[in-house]
Short mmCIF file of C-alpha atoms in Angstrom, two decimals:
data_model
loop_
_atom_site.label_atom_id
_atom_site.label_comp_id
_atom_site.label_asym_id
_atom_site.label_seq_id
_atom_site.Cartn_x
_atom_site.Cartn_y
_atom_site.Cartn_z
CA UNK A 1 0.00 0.00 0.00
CA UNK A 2 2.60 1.97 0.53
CA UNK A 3 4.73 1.47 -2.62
CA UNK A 4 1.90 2.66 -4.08
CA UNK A 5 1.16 5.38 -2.03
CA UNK A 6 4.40 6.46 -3.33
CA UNK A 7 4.52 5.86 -6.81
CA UNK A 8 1.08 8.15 -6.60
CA UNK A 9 2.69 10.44 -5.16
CA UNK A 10 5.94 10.14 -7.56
CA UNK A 11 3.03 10.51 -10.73
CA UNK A 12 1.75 13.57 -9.19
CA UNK A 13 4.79 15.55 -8.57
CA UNK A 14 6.08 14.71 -11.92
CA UNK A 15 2.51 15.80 -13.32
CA UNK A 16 2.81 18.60 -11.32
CA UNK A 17 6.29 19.60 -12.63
CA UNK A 18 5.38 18.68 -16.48
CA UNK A 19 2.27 21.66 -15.55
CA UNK A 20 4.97 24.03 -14.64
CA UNK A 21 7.45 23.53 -17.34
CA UNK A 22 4.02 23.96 -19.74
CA UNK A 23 3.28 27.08 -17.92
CA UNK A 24 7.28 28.18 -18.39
CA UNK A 25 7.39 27.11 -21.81
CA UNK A 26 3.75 29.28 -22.57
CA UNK A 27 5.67 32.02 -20.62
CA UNK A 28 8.77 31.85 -22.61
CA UNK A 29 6.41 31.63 -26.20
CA UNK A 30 4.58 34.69 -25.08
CA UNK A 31 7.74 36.87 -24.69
CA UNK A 32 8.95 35.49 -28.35
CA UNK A 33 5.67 36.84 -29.61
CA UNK A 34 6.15 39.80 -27.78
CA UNK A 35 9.38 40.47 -29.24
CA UNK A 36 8.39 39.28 -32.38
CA UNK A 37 5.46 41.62 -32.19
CA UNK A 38 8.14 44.83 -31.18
CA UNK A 39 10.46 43.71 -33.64
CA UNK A 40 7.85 43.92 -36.29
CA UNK A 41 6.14 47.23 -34.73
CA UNK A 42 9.91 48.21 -34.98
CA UNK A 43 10.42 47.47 -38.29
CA UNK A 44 7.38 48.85 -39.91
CA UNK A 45 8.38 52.25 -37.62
CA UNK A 46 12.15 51.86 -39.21
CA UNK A 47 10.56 51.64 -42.93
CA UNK A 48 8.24 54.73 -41.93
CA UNK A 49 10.91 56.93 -40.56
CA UNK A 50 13.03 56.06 -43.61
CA UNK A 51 10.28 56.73 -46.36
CA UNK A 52 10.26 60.03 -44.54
CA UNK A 53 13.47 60.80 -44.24
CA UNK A 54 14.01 59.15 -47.66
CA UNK A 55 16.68 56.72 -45.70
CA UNK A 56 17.98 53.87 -46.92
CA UNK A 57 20.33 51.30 -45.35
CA UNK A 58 22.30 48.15 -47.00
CA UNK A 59 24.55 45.80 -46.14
CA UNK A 60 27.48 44.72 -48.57
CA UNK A 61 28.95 41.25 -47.16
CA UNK A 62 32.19 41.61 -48.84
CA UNK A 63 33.27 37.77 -47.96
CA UNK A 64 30.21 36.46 -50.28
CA UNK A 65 29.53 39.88 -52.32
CA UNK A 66 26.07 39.83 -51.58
CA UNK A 67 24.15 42.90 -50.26
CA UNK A 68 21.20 43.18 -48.10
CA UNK A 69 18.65 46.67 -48.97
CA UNK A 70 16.35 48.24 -46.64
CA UNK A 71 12.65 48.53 -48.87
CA UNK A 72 13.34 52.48 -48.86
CA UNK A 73 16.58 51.24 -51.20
CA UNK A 74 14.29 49.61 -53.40
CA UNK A 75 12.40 52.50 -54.14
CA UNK A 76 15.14 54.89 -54.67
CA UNK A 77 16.40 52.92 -57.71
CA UNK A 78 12.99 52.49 -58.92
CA UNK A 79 13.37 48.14 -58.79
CA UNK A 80 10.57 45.74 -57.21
CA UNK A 81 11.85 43.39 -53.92
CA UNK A 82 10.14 40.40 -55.09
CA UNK A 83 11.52 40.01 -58.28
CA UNK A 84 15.20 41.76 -58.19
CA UNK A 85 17.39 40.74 -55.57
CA UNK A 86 20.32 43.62 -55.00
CA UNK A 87 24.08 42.80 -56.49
CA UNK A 88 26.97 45.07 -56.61
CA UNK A 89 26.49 44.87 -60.43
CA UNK A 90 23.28 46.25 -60.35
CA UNK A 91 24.10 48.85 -57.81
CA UNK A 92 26.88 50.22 -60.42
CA UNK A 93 24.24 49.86 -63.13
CA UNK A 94 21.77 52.27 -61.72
CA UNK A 95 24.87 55.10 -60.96
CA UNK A 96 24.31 58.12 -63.63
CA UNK A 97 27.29 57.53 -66.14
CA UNK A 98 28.75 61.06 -65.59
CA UNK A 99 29.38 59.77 -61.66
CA UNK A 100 30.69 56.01 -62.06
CA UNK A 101 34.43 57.59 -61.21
CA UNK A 102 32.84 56.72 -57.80
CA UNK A 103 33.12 52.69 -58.03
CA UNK A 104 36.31 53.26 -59.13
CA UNK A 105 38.41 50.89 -57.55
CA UNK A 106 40.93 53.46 -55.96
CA UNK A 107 38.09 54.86 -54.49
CA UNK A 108 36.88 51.45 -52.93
CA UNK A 109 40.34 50.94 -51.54
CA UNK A 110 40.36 54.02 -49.90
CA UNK A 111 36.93 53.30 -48.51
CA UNK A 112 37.67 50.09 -47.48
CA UNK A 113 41.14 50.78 -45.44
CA UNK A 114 38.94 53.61 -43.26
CA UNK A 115 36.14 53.33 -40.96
CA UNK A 116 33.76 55.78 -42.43
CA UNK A 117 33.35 57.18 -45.63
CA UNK A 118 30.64 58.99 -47.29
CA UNK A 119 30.61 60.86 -50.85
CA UNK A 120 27.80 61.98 -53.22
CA UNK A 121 26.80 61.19 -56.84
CA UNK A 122 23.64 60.63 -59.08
CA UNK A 123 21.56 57.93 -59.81
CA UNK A 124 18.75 56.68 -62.33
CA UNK A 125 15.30 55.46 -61.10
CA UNK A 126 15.11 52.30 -63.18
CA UNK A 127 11.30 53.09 -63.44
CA UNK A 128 10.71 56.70 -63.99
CA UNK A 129 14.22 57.38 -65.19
CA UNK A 130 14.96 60.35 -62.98
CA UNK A 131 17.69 61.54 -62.14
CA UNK A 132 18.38 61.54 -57.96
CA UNK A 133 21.01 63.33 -55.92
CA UNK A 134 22.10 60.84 -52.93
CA UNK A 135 24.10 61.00 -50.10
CA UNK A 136 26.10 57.82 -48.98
CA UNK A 137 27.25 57.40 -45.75
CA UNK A 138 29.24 54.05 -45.10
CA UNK A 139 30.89 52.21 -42.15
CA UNK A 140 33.49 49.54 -42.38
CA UNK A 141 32.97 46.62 -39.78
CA UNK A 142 36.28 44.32 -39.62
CA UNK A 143 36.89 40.91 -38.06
CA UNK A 144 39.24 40.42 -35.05
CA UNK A 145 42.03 40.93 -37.51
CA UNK A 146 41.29 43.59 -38.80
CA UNK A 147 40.52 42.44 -42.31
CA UNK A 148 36.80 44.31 -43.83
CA UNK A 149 34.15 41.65 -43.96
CA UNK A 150 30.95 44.30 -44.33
CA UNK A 151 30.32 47.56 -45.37
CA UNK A 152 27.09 48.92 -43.18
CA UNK A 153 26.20 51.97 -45.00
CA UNK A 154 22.98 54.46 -45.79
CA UNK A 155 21.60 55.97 -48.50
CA UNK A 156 19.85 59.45 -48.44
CA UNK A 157 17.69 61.00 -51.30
CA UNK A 158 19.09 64.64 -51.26
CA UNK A 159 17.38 65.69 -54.56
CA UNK A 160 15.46 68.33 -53.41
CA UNK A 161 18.11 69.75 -50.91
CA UNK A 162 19.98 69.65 -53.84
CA UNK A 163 17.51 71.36 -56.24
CA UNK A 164 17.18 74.47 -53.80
CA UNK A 165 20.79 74.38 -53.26
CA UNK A 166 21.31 74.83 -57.47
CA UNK A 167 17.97 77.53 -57.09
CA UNK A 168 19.57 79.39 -54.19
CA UNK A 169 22.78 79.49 -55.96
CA UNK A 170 21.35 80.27 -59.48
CA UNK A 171 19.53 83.37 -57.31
CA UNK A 172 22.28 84.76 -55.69
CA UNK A 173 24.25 84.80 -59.10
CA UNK A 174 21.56 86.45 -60.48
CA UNK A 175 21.38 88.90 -57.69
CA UNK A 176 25.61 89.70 -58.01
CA UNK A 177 24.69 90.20 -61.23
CA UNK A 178 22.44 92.70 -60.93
CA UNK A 179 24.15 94.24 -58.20
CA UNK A 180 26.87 94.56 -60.58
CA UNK A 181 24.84 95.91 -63.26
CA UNK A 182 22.37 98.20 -61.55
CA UNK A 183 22.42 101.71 -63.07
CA UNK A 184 21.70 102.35 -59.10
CA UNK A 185 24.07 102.79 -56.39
CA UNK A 186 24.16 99.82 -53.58
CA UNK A 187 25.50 99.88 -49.89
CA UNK A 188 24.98 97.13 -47.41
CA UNK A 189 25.59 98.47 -43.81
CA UNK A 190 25.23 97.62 -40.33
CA UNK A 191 24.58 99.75 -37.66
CA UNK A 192 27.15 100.22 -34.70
CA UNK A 193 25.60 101.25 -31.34
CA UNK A 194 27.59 102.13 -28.31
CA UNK A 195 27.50 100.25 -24.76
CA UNK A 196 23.43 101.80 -24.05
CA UNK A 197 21.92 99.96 -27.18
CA UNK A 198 21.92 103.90 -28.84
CA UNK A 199 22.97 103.67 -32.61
CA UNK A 200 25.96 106.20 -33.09
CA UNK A 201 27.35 104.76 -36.32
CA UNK A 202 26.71 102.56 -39.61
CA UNK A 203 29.65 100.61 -41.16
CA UNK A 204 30.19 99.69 -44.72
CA UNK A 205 30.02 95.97 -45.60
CA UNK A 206 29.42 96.15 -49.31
CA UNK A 207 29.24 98.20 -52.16
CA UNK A 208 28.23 97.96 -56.08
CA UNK A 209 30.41 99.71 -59.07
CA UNK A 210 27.52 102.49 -59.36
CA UNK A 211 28.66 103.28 -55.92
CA UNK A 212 32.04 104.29 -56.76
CA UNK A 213 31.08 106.39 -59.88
CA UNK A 214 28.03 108.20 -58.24
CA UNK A 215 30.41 109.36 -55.43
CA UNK A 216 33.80 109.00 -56.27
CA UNK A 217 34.84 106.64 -53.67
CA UNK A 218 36.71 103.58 -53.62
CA UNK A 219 35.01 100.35 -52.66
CA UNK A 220 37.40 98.70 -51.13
CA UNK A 221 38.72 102.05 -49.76
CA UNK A 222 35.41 102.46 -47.33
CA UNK A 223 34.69 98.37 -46.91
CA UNK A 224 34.46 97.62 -43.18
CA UNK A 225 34.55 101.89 -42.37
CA UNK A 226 32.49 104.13 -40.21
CA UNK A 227 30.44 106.25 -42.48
CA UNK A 228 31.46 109.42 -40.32
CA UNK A 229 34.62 108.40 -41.47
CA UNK A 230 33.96 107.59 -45.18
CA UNK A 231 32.08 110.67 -45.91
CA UNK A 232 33.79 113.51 -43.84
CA UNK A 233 30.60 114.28 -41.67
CA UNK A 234 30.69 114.81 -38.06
CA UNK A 235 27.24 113.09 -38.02
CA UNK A 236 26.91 110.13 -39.57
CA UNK A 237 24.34 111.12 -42.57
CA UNK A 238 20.93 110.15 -42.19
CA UNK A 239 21.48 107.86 -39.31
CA UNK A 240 17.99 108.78 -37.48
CA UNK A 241 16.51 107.38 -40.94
CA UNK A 242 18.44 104.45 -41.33
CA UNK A 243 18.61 103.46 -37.52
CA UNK A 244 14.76 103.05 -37.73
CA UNK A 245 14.76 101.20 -40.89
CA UNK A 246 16.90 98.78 -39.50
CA UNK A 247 15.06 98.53 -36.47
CA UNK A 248 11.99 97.70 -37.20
CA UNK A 249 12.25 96.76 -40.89
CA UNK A 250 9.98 99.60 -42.73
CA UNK A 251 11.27 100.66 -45.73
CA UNK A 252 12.02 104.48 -46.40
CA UNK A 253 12.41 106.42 -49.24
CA UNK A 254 13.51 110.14 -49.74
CA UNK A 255 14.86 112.92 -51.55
CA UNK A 256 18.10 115.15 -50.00
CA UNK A 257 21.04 116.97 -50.92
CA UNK A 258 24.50 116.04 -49.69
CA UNK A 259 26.42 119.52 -49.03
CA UNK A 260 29.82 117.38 -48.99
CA UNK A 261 29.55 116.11 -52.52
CA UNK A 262 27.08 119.38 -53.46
CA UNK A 263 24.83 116.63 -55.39
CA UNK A 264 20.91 115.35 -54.56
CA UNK A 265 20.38 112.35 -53.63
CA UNK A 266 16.80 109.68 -54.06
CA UNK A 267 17.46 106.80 -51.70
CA UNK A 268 15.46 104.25 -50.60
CA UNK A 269 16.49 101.84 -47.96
CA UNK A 270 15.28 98.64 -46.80
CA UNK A 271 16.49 96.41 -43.98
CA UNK A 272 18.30 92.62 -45.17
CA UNK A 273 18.80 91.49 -41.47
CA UNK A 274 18.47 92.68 -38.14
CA UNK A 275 20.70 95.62 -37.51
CA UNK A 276 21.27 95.96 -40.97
CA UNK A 277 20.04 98.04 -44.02
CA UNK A 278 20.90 98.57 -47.24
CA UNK A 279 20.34 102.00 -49.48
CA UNK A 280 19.65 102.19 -53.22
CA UNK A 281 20.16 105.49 -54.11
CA UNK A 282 20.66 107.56 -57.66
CA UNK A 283 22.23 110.84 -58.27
CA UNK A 284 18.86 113.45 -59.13
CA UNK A 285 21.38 116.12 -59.12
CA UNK A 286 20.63 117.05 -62.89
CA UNK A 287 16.82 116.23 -62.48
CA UNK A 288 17.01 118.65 -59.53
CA UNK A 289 18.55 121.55 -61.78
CA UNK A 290 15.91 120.44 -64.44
CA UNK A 291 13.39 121.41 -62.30
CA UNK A 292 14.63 124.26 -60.67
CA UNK A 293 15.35 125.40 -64.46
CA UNK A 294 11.35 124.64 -65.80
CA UNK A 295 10.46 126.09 -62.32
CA UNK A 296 12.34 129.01 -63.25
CA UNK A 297 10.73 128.97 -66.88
CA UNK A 298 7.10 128.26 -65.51
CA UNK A 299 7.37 131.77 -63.59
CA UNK A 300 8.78 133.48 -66.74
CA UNK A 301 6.10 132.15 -68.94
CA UNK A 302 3.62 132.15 -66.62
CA UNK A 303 4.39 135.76 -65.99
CA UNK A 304 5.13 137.09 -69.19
CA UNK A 305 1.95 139.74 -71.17
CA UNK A 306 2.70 137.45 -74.27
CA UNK A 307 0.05 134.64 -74.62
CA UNK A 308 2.00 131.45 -75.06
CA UNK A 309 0.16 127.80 -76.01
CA UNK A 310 1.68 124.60 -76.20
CA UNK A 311 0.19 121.78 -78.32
CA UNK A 312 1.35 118.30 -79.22
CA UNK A 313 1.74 117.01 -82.79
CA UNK A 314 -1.62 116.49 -83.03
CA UNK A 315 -2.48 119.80 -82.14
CA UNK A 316 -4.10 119.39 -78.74
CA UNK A 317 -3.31 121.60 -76.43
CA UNK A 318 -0.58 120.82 -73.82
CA UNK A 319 -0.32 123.97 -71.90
CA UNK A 320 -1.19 127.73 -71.89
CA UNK A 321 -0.51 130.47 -69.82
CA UNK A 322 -2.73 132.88 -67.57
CA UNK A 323 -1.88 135.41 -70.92
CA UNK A 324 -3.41 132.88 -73.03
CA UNK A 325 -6.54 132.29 -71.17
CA UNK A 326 -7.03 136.13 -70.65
CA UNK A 327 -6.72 136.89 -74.08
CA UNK A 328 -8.95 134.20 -75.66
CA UNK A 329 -11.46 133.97 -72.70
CA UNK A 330 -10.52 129.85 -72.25
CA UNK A 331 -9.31 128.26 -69.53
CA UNK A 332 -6.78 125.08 -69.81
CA UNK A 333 -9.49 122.64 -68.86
CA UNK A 334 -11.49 123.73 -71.57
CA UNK A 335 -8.45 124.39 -74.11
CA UNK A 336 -7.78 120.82 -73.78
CA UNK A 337 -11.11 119.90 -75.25
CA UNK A 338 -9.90 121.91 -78.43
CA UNK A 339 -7.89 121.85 -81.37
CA UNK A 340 -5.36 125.38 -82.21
CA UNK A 341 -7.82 125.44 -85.22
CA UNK A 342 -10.94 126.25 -83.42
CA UNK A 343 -9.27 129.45 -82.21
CA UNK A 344 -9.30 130.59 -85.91
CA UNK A 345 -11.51 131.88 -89.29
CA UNK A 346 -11.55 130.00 -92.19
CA UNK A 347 -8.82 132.39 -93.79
CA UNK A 348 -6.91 132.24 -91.30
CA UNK A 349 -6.74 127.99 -90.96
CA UNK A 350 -5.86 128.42 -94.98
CA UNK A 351 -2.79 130.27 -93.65
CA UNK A 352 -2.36 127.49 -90.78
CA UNK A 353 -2.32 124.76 -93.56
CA UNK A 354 -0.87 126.46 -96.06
CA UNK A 355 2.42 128.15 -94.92
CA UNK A 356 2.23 127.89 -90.92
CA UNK A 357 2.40 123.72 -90.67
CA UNK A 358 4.64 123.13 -93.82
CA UNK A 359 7.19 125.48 -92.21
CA UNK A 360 6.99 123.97 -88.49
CA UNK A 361 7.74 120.79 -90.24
CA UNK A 362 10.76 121.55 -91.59
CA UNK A 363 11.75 123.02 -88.40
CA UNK A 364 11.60 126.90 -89.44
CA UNK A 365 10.05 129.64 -87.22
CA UNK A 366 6.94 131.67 -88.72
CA UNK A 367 6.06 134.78 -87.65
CA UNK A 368 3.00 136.72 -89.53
CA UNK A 369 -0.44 138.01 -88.44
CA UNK A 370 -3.46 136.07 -88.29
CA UNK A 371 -6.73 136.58 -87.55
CA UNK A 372 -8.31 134.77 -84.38
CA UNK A 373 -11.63 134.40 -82.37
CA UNK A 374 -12.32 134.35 -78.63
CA UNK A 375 -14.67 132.96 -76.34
CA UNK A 376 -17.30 135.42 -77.01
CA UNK A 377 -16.75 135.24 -80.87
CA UNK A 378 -14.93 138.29 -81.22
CA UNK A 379 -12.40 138.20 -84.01
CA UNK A 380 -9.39 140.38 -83.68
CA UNK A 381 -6.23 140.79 -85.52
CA UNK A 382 -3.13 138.46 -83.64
CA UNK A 383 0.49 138.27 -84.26
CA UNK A 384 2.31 135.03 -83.37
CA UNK A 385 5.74 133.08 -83.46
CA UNK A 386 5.49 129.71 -83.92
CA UNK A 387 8.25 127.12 -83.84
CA UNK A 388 8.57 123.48 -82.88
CA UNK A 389 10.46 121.13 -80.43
CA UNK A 390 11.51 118.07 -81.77
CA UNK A 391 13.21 114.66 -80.21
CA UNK A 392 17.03 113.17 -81.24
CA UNK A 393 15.26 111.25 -83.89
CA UNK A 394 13.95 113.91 -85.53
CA UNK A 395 10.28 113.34 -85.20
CA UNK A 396 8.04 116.79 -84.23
CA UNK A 397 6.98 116.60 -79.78
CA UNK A 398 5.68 120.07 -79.53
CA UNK A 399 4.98 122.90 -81.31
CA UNK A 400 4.38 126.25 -79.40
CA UNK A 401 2.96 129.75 -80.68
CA UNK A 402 3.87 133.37 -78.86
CA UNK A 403 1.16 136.03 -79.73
CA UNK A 404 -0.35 138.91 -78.94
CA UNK A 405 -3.43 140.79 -79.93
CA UNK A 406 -2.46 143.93 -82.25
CA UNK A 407 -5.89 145.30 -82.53
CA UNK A 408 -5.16 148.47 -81.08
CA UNK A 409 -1.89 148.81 -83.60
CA UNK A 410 -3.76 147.79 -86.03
CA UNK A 411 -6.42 150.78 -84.92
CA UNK A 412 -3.01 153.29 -84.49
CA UNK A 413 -2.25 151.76 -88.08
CA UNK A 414 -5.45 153.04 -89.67
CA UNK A 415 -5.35 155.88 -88.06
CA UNK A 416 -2.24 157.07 -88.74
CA UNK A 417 -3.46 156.07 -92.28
CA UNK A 418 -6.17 158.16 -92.33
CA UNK A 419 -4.03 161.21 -91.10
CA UNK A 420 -1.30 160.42 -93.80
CA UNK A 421 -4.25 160.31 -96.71
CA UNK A 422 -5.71 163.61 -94.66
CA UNK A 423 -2.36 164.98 -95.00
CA UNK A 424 -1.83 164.21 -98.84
CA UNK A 425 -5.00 165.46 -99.61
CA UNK A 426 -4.71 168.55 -97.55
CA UNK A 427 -1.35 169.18 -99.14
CA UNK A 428 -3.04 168.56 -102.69
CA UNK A 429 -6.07 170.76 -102.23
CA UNK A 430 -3.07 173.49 -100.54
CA UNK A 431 -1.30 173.13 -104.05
CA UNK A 432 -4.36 173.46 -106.31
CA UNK A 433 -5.44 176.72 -104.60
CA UNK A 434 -1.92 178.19 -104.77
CA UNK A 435 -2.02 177.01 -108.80
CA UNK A 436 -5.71 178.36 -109.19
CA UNK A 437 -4.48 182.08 -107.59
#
């Protein structure tokens, strides 16, 4: 009973251990699927972050020659992972032709004898046929020897870094080049402010060729100089303007004169960077004497007892003085709804066509008397000077016509007339009484 008892007892402990070795074995299975499960939640987050990053990885066994791609390898050359298993063959295949220098073999002997490498070249995608800019990066892992067995290495589709790259640098070549070229002055400063944050100076950090010819100085005499310095001014000029431009990065634009050079000046200035601006500026001195010279012309003509008009080649009229509109009763405004012709008789446009226009063609003055009609329809005797302005090319701008009304010489005419005719006859009748006696 009792070797029984015992083997019972034997049966259940071994039952009992068989249950726990189960239990350890269902334990052990449950972590594999749990790290099965990781690895594959691992994976599929590795093949996310590398489509993202457009990140490939491989691994060359150089022992067998046989390399191992990541899927985001796959789809930079363009080749499906079912059907196309990687070889170094391929791989050289899908370089662009112009970059195969970088298989050479020097260049895998000096790849192989140091840890890390890395380079850049082109490649084709074997299904769209683009072109892609890539970025290798490659380790070499050695055996206890020291002899390279693998090359762990990644891949990285830089196309569109390097696309902006080639835009940025296409821009800024484009932007020398018109620096160089402007017809404008260019400076590129940088304010200098003492220890309170309060702007006391601007320095010079660049300048264009216009710059040197508008004001005579030498670029690389005033690169990196104090503009109090540079231009002889115990302020520097315009700093109040320029200070806030670069402060808070509104744009200004204005019109001065610069005693030191004795020239005027249109600048604008804009701020590049914080603390900086830059001024693009022309030299208005001989627009400024242009002015002050039709200024000076306006208050002559506008002045002046002798009607003066203005008309185009068309003739419409361009301007008229107060003279003008005095003597014919019409203002400007309603001058420019006219034609010179509506200002005369018939006999008088005859004259116009006839002898006035042929000779303001040919670019001769005419001077003569015409008859002319006001606002109120008075017609009155008139005697003008006409002549024309015309362009480099020779083609007729303006033509422009100086008159004044001569009624009242005409008037002194006829009467002095009359008295010479009264004086003939009286002299006459004088002579035929003296005769008759």
């Amino acid at each position: 009973m009792k070797d029984e008892d015992k083997t019972r007892e034997q049966l259940l402990e071994e039952l009992n251990g068989l249950r726990q070795r189960v239990d350890k074995l269902e334990e052990v299975e449950n972590e594999r699927r749990q790290i099965e499960e990781e690895l594959k939640a691992n994976e599929h987050r590795l093949v996310n972050s590398q489509r993202a990053a457009k990140v490939g990885n491989y691994d060359w066994d150089l022992l067998t020659n046989k390399v191992i791609w990541s899927d985001e390898m796959y789809r930079f050359f363009g080749v499906d992972k079912e059907t196309n298993a990687p070889t170094v063959e391929d791989f050289a295949s899908f370089i662009h032709p112009d970059d195969l220098h970088v298989l050479s073999q020097e260049n895998f002997e000096r790849a192989k004898s140091e840890r890390y490498h890395e380079m850049e070249y082109r490649i084709i995608d074997q299904t769209t046929r683009e072109v892609k800019s890539v970025h290798l990066w490659g380790e070499v892992v050695t055996d206890s020897e020291g002899t390279p067995i693998h090359i762990l290495g990644t891949l990285q589709d830089i196309t569109e870094s390097k696309q902006a790259e080639k835009a940025l640098q296409e821009s800024e070549e484009r932007f020398r080049s018109l620096f160089q070229a402007m017809n404008e002055g260019v400076c590129l400063h940088e304010v200098v402010y003492d220890d309170s944050n309060v702007a006391i100076d601007y320095r010079i950090l660049n300048a264009n060729p216009q710059y040197e010819k508008m004001l005579g100085l030498s670029r690389d005499g005033v690169l990196g100089k104090l503009a109090s310095e540079v231009y002889g001014s115990d302020e520097p000029p315009y700093l109040d303007i320029y200070t806030e431009v670069a402060r808070t990065g509104n744009p200004a634009r204005f019109e001065t004169y610069f005693p030191p050079l004795d020239k005027y000046f249109s600048i604008s200035a804009f701020s590049p960077g914080e603390g900086r601006f830059a001024t693009v500026f022309e030299d208005i001195t001989e627009r400024k004497q242009a002015e002050e010279a039709l200024r000076l012309f306006k208050t002559v003509v506008d002045t002046s007892q002798e009607a003066i008009a203005i008309t185009d080649s068309n003739g419409a009229f361009v301007y008229i003085n107060p003279a003008h509109e005095k003597l014919f009763g019409r203002s400007l405004e309603e001058a420019c709804t006219l034609n010179y012709r509506d200002y005369y008789p018939p006999e008088s446009i005859e004259i116009l066509n006839n002898e006035v226009a042929p000779a303001l063609s040919r670019g001769v003055t005419w001077e003569g008397e015409l008859e002319a009609i006001d606002a109120t329809g008075r017609c009155f005797p008139l005697w003008e000077h006409a002549d024309t302005v015309f362009e480099a090319e020779g083609k007729m701008l303006y033509s422009f016509g100086i008159m004044h009304d001569i009624t009242d010489r005409k008037r002194m005419e006829q009467t002095l007339i009359r008295s010479e005719r009264h004086h003939v006859a009286s002299e006459l009748s004088a002579g035929m009484c003296h005769n008759l006696n």
